[in-house]
Structures are given as structure tokens and as C-alpha cells.
PDB file of C-alpha atoms in Angstrom:
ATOM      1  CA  UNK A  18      37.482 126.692  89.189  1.00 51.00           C
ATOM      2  CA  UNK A  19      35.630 123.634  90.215  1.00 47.00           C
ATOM      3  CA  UNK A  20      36.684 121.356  93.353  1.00 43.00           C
ATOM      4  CA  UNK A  21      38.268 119.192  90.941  1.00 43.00           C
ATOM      5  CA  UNK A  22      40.939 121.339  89.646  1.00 44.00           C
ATOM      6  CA  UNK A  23      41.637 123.306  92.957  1.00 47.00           C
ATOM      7  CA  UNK A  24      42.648 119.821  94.354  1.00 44.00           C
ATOM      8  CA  UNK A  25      45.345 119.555  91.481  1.00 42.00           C
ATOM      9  CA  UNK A  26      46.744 122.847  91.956  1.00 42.00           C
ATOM     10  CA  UNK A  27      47.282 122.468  95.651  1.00 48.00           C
ATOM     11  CA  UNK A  28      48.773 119.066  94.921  1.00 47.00           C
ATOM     12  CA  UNK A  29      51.176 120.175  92.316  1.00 43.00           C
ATOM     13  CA  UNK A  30      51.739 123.438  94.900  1.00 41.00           C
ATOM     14  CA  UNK A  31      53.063 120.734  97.336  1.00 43.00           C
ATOM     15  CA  UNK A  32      54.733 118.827  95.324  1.00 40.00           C
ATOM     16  CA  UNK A  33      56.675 122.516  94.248  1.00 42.00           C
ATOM     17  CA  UNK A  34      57.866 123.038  98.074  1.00 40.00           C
ATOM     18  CA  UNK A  35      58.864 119.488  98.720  1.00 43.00           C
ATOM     19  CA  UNK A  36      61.102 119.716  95.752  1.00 39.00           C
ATOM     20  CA  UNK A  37      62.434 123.041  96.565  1.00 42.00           C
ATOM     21  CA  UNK A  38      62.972 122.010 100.419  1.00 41.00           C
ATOM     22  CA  UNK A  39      64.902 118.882  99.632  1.00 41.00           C
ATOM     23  CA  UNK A  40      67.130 120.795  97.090  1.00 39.00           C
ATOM     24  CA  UNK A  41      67.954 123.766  99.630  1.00 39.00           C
ATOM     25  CA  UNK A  42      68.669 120.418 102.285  1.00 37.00           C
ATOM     26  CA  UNK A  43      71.345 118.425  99.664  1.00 37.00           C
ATOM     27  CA  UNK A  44      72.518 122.089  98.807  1.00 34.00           C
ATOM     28  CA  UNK A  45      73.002 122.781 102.525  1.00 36.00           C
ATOM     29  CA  UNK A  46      74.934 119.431 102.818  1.00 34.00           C
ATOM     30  CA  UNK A  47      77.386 119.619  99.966  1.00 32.00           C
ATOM     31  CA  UNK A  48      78.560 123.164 101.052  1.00 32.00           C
ATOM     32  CA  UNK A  49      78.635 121.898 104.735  1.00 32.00           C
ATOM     33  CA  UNK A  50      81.358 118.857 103.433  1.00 30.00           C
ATOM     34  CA  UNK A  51      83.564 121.162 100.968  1.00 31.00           C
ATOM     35  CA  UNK A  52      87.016 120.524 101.729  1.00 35.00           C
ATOM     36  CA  UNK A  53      89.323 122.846 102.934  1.00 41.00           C
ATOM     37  CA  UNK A  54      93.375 122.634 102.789  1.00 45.00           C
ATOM     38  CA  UNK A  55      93.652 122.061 106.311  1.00 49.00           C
ATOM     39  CA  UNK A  56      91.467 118.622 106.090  1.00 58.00           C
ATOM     40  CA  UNK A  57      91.989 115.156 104.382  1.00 62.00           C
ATOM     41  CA  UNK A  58      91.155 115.175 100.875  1.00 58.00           C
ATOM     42  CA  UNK A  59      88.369 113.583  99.461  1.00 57.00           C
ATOM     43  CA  UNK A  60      89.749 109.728  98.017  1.00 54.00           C
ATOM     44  CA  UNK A  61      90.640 109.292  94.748  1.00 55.00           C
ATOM     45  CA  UNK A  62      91.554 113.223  94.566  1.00 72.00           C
ATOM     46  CA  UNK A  63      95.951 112.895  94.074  1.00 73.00           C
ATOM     47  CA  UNK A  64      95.914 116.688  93.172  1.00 83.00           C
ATOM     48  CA  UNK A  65      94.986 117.773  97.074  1.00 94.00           C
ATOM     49  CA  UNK A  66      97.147 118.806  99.095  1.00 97.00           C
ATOM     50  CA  UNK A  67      98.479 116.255 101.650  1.00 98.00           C
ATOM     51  CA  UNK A  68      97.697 116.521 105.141  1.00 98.00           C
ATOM     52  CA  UNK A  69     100.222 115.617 107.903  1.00 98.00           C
ATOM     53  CA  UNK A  70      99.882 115.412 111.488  1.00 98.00           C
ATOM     54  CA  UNK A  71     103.049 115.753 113.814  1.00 95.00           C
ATOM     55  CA  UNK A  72     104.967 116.715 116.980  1.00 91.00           C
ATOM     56  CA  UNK A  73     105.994 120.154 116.432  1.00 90.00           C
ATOM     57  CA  UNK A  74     109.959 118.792 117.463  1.00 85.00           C
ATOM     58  CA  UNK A  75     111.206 117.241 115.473  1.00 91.00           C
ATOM     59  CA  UNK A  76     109.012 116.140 113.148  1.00 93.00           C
ATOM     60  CA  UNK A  77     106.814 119.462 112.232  1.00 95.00           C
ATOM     61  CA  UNK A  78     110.165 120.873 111.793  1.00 93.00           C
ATOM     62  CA  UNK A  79     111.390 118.587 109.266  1.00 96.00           C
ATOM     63  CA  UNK A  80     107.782 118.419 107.817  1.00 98.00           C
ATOM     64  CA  UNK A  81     108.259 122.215 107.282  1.00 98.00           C
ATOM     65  CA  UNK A  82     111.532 122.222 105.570  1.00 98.00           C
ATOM     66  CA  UNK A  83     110.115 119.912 103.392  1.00 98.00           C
ATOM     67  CA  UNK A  84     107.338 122.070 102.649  1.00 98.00           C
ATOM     68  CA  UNK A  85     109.174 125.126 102.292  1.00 98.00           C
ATOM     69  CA  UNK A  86     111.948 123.616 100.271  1.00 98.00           C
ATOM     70  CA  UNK A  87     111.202 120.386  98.295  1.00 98.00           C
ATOM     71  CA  UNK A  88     107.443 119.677  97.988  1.00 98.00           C
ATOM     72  CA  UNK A  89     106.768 122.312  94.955  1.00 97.00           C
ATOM     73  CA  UNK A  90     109.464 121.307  92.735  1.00 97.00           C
ATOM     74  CA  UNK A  91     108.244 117.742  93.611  1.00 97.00           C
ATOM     75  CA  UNK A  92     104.500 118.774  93.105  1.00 96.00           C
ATOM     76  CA  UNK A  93     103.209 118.063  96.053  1.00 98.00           C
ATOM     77  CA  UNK A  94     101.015 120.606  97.859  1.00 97.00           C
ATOM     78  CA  UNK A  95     101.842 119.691 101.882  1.00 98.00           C
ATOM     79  CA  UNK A  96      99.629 120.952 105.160  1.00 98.00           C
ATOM     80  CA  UNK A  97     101.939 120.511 108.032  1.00 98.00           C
ATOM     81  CA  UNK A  98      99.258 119.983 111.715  1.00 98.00           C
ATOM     82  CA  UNK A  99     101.419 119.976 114.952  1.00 96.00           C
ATOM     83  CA  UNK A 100      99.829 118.091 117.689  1.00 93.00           C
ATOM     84  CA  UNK A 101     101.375 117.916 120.997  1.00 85.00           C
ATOM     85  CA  UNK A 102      98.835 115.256 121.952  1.00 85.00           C
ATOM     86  CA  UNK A 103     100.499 111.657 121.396  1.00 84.00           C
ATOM     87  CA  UNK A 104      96.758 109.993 120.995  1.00 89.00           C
ATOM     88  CA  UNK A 105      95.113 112.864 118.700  1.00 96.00           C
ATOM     89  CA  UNK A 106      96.961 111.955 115.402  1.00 96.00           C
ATOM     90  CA  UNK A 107      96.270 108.554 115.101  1.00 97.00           C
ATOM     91  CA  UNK A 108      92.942 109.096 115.419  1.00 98.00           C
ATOM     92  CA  UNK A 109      92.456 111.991 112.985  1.00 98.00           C
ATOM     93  CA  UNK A 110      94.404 109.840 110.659  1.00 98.00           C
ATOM     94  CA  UNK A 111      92.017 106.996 110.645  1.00 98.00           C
ATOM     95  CA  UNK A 112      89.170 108.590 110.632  1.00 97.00           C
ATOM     96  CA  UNK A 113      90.129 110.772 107.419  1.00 97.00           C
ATOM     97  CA  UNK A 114      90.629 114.103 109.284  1.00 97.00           C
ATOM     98  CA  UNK A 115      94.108 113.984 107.871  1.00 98.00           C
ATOM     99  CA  UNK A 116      96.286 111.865 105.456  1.00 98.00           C
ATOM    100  CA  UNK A 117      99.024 110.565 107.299  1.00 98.00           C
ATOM    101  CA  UNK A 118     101.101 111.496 110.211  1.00 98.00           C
ATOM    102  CA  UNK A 119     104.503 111.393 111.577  1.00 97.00           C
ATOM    103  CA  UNK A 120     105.634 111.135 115.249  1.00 92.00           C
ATOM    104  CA  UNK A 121     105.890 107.798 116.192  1.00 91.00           C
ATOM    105  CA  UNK A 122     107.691 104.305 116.632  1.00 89.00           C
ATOM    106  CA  UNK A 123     106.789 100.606 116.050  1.00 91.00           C
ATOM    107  CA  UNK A 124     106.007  99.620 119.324  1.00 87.00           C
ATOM    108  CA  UNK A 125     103.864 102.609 119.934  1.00 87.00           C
ATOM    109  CA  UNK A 126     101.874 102.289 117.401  1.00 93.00           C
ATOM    110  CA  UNK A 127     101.059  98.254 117.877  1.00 92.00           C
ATOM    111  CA  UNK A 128      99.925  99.161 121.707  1.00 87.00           C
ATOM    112  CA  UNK A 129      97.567 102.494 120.086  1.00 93.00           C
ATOM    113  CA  UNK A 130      96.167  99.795 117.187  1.00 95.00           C
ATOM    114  CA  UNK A 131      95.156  97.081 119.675  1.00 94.00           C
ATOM    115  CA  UNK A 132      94.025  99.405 122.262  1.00 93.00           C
ATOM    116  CA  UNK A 133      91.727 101.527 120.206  1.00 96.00           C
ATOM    117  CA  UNK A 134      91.001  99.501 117.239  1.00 97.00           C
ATOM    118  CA  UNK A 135      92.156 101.654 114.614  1.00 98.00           C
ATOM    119  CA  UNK A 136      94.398 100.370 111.440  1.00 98.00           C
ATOM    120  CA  UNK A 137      97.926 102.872 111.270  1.00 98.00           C
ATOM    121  CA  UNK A 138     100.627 101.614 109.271  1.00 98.00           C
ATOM    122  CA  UNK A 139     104.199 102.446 109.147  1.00 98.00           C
ATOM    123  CA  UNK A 140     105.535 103.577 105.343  1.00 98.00           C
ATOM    124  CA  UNK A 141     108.774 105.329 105.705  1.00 97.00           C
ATOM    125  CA  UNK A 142     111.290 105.342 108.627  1.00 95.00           C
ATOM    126  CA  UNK A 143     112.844 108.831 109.122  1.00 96.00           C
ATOM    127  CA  UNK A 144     114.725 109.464 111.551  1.00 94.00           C
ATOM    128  CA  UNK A 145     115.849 108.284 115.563  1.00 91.00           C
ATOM    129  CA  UNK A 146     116.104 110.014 119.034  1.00 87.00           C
ATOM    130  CA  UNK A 147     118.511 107.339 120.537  1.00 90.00           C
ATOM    131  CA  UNK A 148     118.699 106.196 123.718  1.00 93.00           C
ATOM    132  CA  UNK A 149     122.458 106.400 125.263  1.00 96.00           C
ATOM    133  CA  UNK A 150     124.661 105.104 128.103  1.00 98.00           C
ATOM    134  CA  UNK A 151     126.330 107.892 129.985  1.00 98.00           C
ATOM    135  CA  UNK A 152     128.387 108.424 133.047  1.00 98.00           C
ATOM    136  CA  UNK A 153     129.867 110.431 135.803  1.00 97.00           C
ATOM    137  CA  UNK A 154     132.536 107.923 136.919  1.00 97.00           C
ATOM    138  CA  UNK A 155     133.842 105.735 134.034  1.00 98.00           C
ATOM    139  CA  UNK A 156     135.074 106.790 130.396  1.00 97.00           C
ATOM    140  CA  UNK A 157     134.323 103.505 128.217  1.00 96.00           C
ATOM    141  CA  UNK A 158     131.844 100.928 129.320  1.00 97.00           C
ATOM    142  CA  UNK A 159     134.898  98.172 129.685  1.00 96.00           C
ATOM    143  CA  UNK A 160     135.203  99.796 132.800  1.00 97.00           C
ATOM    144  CA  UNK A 161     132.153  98.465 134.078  1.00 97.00           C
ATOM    145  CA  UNK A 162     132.666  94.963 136.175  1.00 95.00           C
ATOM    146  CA  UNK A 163     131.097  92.896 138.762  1.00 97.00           C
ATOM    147  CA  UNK A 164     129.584  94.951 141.777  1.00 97.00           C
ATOM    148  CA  UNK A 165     129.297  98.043 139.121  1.00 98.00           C
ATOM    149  CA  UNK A 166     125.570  99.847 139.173  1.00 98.00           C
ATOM    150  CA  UNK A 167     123.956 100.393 135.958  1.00 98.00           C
ATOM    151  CA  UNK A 168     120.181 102.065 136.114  1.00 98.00           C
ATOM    152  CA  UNK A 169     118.028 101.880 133.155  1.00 97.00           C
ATOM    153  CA  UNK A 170     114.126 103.267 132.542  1.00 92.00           C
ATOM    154  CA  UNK A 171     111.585 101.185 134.605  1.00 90.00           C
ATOM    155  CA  UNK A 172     108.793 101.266 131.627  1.00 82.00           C
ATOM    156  CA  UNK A 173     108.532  98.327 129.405  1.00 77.00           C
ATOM    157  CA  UNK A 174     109.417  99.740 126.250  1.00 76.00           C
ATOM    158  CA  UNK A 175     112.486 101.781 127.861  1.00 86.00           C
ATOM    159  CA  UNK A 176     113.486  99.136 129.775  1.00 92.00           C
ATOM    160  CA  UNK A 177     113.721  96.789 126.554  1.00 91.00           C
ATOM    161  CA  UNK A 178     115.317  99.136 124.222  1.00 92.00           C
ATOM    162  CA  UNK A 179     117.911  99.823 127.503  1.00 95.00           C
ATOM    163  CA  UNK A 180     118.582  96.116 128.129  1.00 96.00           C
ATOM    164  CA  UNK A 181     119.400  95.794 124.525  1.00 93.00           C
ATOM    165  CA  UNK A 182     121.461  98.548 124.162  1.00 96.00           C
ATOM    166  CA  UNK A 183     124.047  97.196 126.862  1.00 97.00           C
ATOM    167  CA  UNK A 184     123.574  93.628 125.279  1.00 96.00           C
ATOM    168  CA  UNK A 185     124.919  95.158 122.087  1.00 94.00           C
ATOM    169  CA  UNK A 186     127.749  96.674 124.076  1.00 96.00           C
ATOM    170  CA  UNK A 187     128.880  93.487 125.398  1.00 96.00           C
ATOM    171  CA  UNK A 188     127.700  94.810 128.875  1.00 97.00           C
ATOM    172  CA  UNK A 189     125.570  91.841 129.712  1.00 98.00           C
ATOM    173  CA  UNK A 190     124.297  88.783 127.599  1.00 97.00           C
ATOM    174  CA  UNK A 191     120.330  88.610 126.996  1.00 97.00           C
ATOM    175  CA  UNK A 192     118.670  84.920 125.991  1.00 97.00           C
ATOM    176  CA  UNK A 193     118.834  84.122 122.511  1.00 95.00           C
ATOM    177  CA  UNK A 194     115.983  85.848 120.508  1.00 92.00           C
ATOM    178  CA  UNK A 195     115.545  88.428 122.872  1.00 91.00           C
ATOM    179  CA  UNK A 196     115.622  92.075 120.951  1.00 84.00           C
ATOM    180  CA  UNK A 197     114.556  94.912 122.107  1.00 83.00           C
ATOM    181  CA  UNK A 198     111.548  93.678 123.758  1.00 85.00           C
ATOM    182  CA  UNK A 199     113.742  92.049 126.562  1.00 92.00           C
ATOM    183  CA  UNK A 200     112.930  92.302 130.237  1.00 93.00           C
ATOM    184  CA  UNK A 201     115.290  91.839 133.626  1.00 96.00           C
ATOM    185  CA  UNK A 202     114.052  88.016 133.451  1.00 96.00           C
ATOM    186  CA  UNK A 203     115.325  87.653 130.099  1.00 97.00           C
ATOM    187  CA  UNK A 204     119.266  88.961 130.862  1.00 97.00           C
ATOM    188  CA  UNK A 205     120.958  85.547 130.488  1.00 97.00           C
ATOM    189  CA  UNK A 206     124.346  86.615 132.228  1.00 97.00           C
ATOM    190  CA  UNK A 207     124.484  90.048 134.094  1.00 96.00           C
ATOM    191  CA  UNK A 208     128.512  89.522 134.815  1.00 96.00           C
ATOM    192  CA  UNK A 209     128.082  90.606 137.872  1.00 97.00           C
ATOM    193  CA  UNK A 210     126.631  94.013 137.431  1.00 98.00           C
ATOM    194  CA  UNK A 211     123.881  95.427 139.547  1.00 98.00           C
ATOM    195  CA  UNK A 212     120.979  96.722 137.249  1.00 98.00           C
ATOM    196  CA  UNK A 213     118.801  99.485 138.825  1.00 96.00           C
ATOM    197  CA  UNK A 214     115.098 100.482 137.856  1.00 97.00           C
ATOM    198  CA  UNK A 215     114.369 103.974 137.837  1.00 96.00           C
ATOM    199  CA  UNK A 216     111.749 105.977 136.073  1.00 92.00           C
ATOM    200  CA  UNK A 217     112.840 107.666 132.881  1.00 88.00           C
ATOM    201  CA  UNK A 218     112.849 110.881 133.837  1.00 86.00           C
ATOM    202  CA  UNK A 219     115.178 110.126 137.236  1.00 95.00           C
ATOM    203  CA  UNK A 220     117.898 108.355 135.448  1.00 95.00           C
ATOM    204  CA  UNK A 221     119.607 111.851 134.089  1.00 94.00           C
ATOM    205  CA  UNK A 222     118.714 113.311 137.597  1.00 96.00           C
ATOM    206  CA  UNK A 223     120.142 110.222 139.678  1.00 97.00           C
ATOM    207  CA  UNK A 224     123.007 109.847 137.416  1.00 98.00           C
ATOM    208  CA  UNK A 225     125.383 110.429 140.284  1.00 97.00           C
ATOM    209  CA  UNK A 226     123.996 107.218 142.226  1.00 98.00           C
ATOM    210  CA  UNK A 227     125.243 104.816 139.698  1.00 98.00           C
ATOM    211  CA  UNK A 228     128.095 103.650 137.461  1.00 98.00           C
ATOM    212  CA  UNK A 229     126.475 104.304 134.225  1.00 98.00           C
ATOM    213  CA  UNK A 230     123.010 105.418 133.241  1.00 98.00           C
ATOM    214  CA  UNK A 231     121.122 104.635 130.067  1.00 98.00           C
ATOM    215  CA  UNK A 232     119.337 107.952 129.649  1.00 95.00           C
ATOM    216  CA  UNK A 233     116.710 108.799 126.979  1.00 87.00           C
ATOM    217  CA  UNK A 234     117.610 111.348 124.187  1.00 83.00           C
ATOM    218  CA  UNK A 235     115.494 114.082 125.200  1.00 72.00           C
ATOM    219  CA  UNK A 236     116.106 113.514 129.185  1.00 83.00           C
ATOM    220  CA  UNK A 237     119.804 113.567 127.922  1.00 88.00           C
ATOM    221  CA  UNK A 238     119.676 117.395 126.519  1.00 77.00           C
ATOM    222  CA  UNK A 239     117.712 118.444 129.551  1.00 80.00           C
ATOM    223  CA  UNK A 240     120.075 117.231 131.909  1.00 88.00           C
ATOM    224  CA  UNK A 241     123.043 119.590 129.361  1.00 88.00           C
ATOM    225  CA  UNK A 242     124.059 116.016 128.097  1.00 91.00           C
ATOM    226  CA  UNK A 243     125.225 115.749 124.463  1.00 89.00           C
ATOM    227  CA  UNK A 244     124.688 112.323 122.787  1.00 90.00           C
ATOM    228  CA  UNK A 245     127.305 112.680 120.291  1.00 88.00           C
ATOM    229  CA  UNK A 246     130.227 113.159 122.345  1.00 92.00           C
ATOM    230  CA  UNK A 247     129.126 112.269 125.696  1.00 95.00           C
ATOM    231  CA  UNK A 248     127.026 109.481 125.529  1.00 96.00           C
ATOM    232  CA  UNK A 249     129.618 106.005 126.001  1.00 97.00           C
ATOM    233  CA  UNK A 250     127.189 104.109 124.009  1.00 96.00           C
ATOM    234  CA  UNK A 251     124.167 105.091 121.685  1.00 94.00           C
ATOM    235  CA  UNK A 252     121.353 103.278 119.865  1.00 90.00           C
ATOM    236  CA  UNK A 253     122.304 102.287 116.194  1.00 82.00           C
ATOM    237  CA  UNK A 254     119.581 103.914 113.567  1.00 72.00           C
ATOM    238  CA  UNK A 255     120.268 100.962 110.964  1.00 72.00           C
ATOM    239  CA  UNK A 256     117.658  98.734 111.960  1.00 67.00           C
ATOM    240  CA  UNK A 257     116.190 100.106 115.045  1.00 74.00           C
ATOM    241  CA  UNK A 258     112.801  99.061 116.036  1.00 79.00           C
ATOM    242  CA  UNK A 259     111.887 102.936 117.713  1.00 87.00           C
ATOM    243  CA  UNK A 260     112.685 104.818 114.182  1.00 90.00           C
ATOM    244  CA  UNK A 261     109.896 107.546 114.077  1.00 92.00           C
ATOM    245  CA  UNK A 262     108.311 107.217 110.514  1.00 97.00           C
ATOM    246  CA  UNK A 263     105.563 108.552 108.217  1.00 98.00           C
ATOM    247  CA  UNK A 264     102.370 106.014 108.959  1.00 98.00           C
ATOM    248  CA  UNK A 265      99.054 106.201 107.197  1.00 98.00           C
ATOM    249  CA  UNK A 266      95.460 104.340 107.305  1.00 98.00           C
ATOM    250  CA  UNK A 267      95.827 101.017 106.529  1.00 98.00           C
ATOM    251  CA  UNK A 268      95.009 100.981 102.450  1.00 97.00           C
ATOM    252  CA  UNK A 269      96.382 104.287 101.827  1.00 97.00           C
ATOM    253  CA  UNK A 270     100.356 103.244 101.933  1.00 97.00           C
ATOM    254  CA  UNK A 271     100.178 103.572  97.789  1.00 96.00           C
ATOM    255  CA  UNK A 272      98.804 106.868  97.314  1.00 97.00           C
ATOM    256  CA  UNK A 273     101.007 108.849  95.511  1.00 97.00           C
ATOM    257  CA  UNK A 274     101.735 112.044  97.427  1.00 98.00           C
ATOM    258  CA  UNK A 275     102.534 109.298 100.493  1.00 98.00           C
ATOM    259  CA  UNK A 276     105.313 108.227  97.861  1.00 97.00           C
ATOM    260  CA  UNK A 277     106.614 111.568  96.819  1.00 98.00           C
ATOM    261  CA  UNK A 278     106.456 112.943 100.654  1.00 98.00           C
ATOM    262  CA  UNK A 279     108.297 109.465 101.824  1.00 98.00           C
ATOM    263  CA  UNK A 280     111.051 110.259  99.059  1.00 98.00           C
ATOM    264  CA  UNK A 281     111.416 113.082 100.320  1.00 98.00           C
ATOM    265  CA  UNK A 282     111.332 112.724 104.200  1.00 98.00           C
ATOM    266  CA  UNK A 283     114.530 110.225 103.194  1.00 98.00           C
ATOM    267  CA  UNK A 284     115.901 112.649 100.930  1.00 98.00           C
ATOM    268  CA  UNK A 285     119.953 113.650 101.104  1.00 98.00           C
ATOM    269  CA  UNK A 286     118.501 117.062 101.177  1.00 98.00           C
ATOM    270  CA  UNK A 287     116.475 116.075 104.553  1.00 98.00           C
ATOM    271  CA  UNK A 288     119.370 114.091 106.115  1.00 98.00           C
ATOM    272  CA  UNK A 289     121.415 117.366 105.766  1.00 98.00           C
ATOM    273  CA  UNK A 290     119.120 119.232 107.352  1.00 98.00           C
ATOM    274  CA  UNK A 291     118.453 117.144 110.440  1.00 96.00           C
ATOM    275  CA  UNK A 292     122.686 116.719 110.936  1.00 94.00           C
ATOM    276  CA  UNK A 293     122.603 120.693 110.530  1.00 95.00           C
ATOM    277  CA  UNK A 294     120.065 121.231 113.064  1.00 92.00           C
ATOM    278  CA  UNK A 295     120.555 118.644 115.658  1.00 90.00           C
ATOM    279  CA  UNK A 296     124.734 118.546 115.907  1.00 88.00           C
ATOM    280  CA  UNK A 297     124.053 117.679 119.619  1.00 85.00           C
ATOM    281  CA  UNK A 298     123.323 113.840 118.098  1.00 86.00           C
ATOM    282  CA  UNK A 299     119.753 113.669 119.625  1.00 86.00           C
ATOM    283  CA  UNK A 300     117.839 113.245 116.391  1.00 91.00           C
ATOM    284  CA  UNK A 301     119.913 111.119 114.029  1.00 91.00           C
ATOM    285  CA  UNK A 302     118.565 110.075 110.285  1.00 93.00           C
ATOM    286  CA  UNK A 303     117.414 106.536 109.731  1.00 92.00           C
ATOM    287  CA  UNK A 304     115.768 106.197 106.703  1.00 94.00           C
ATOM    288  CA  UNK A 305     114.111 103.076 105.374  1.00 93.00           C
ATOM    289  CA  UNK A 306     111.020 101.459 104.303  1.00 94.00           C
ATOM    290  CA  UNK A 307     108.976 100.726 107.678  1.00 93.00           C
ATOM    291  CA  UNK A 308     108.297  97.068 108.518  1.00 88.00           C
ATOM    292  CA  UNK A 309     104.596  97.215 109.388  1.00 84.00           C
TER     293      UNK A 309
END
């Protein structure tokens, strides 16, 4: 063999093992990003199964009965991910680690979007824990009159929804356009009653202290409060700003399992099974399309 041609077979051996490496390297890659049913599935690919993030209670539960009773027969394949972490599933949701999630209301999600910069939307309201008025000392809220004590939760969001709530009730009159949003500087005419700021989580503990108490649902069943028959007043699910609803990344609302699974989350089947389950009134339906 003369110099010449053992300089073309060394090239071409090169040539061999750069092939060879870069195939083993793309090989290596595609069985690195196979999909499993516990991850988003790849876009474009309607036959995957769906993957949902969620509070365990209520929403995994509900999740699960749909799963277990009403996804096959409406082909849908559904992977149920509880999170007790209120920041972790909006992120795996827009970054594609899951499909869609469900454990959340409007206002939440507009503070987590402009905080972080991500792009959730709302696609089917589902259901409401509702905020209620409840007392130690008084059996209807016309009882309540000037010099009465009414506390409500000190947090903005609480605080609104609360304000609201005894607005609805005739308790006190809020400025015109003020929802559920409202603050102590919007109540137009208190009538004379004394409105107390307490943190959430004190108002079941301090109900004692006041008149009446507008107590959050889950502070409510802690404190051996039942909404349905104890509570004097309760949010209305028709309507209500703080539904908890299915929400998605932003371009994914038409996706077809999102359609079948948002059927079914509203489904007569699904409102019987959250009236079964929660009798206490702390979870109530309130199906809808979600404003976004």
C-alpha cells in the first residue's frame, strides 16, 4: 500500500467513527425524551393520556372519580398528580411537564401570571369552597345593628370576597362597582357596625369576640362548623369570582381531551358526587365556562 492510499483509508476510518458517534449521541437523546404516562404529551399527540396537576382535597379527589368512573367510556386516558405545593402546578403546567391543572381561583391565578411571567388560563369552573358568615350570639344577620362587631379576614383577597359577602346580605352598602375586590375604604355605608380585621385563621378561633364572623370554608370545618346549616350567610357559586377550575397553558384551551375532561368535571355525574361527599356544604358545584 503506498502513502497515497493509507491516507484514504484512515480518512474514510474517521469518517466511520464520527458517523457511528453522532448516531449513538441522537440515539442517546431520543430514548432520553420518550414520554412516559406520568408527563405531558408530546403536541399534536390527542391519543396521550392527559396529565393533571391538583390539590389532593378536593380536587385530586374529584379528578379520581373521574378517572375511575367516566374518562374510559369517554376515551380519555387521565394521569391524576397531587401537589400540595400551591406554586408547583402552574409551573409544571407551563412549562409542558403536565397538561393542565386544577386547584385554583381567578384572582390567584392573575397575581401567579404577573408575578412569574407564565401564561395559565382558566377553561372550566368546577366547583366552590365558600366563604360564610357565622355566629355565636345572633340567629339571622337582621340581627346585626349599629354598635354590632363583625370580623372578617385581614388579607386582600379574603377581605374582598368578605366585604362582598355582607354587601350581598344587605349588611353594609359598598360604592358602586365595587365586587369582590372591595376594601374597608370602599364600604360606602357601614350602618353603624364595627368591622374587625383579623387574620384568617383567628376569625373561627376568635369567634366568641364578635357578633358575627365571616369564616373561610376550610377554617369553618376545623373549627366543627358546618356551612350548610350553620353558616347565616354563604357565598353564591353562580357567578363567583373564587370558583376553582380546570386552567391550561395559554394556546392549549382547544385541545380535545381539555374538552372531554371539562365536560366531564361539569358533568351531573360529578355534581352528584361532590353533594355526596361533601354534605357538610364546604365544597359546593359551580360549573361554567371560566372567564379568563
Amino acid at each position: 500500500m503506498n502513502k497515497k492510499e493509507a491516507l484514504f483509508v484512515r480518512n474514510t476510518v474517521k469518517i466511520s467513527v464520527a458517523i457511528a458517534a453522532a448516531s449513538a449521541v441522537a440515539l442517546g437523546a431520543s430514548a432520553c425524551s420518550a414520554p412516559s404516562d406520568t408527563t405531558a404529551s408530546d403536541k399534536g399527540d390527542k391519543n396521550a393520556p392527559l396529565v393533571v396537576a391538583a390539590s389532593p382535597t378536593p380536587h385530586g379527589a374529584i379528578l379520581d372519580f373521574v378517572k375511575n368512573k367516566l374518562a374510559a367510556k369517554a376515551g380519555l386516558k387521565l394521569v391524576v398528580k397531587p401537589f400540595n405545593d400551591y406554586k408547583i402546578p402552574n409551573k409544571v403546567t407551563d412549562d409542558g411537564q403536565v397538561d393542565a391543572n386544577f386547584f385554583q381561583h381567578k384572582p390567584f391565578l392573575d397575581t401567579f401570571n404577573k408575578e412569574n411571567g407564565t401564561h395559565i388560563v382558566p377553561v372550566q369552573n368546577v366547583l366552590i369552597e365558600p366563604l360564610g358568615v357565622y355566629s355565636k350570639k345572633i340567629d339571622k344577620l337582621s340581627q346585626l345593628k349599629s354598635g354590632s362587631t363583625v370580623s372578617v379576614p385581614n388579607d386582600p383577597s379574603n377581605e374582598g370576597r368578605a366585604l362582598k359577602l355582607l354587601a350581598d346580605n344587605g349588611v353594609i352598602t359598598l360604592k358602586p362597582g365595587v365586587g369582590s375586590d372591595a376594601k374597608l375604604t370602599d364600604v360606602k355605608d357601614d350602618k353603624g357596625i364595627k368591622i374587625t380585621e383579623l387574620e384568617a385563621a383567628q376569625t373561627a378561633p376568635r369567634i366568641d369576640d364578635v357578633d358575627a364572623a365571616i369564616i373561610n370554608g376550610n377554617f369553618a370545618i376545623g373549627a366543627h362548623l358546618k356551612p350548610s346549616t350553620d353558616a347565616l350567610a354563604l357565598e353564591k357559586a353562580k357567578g363567583n369570582p373564587y370558583a376553582n377550575f380546570l386552567a391550561v397553558k395559554k394556546g392549549n384551551e382547544n385541545d380535545p381531551r381539555i374538552k372531554k375532561l371539562g365536560k366531564l368535571l361539569n358533568s351531573p355525574e360529578v355534581k352528584k358526587f361532590i353533594q355526596d361527599k361533601y354534605t357538610d356544604g364546604s365544597v359546593i358545584p359551580a360549573f361554567g365556562p371560566a372567564k379568563s
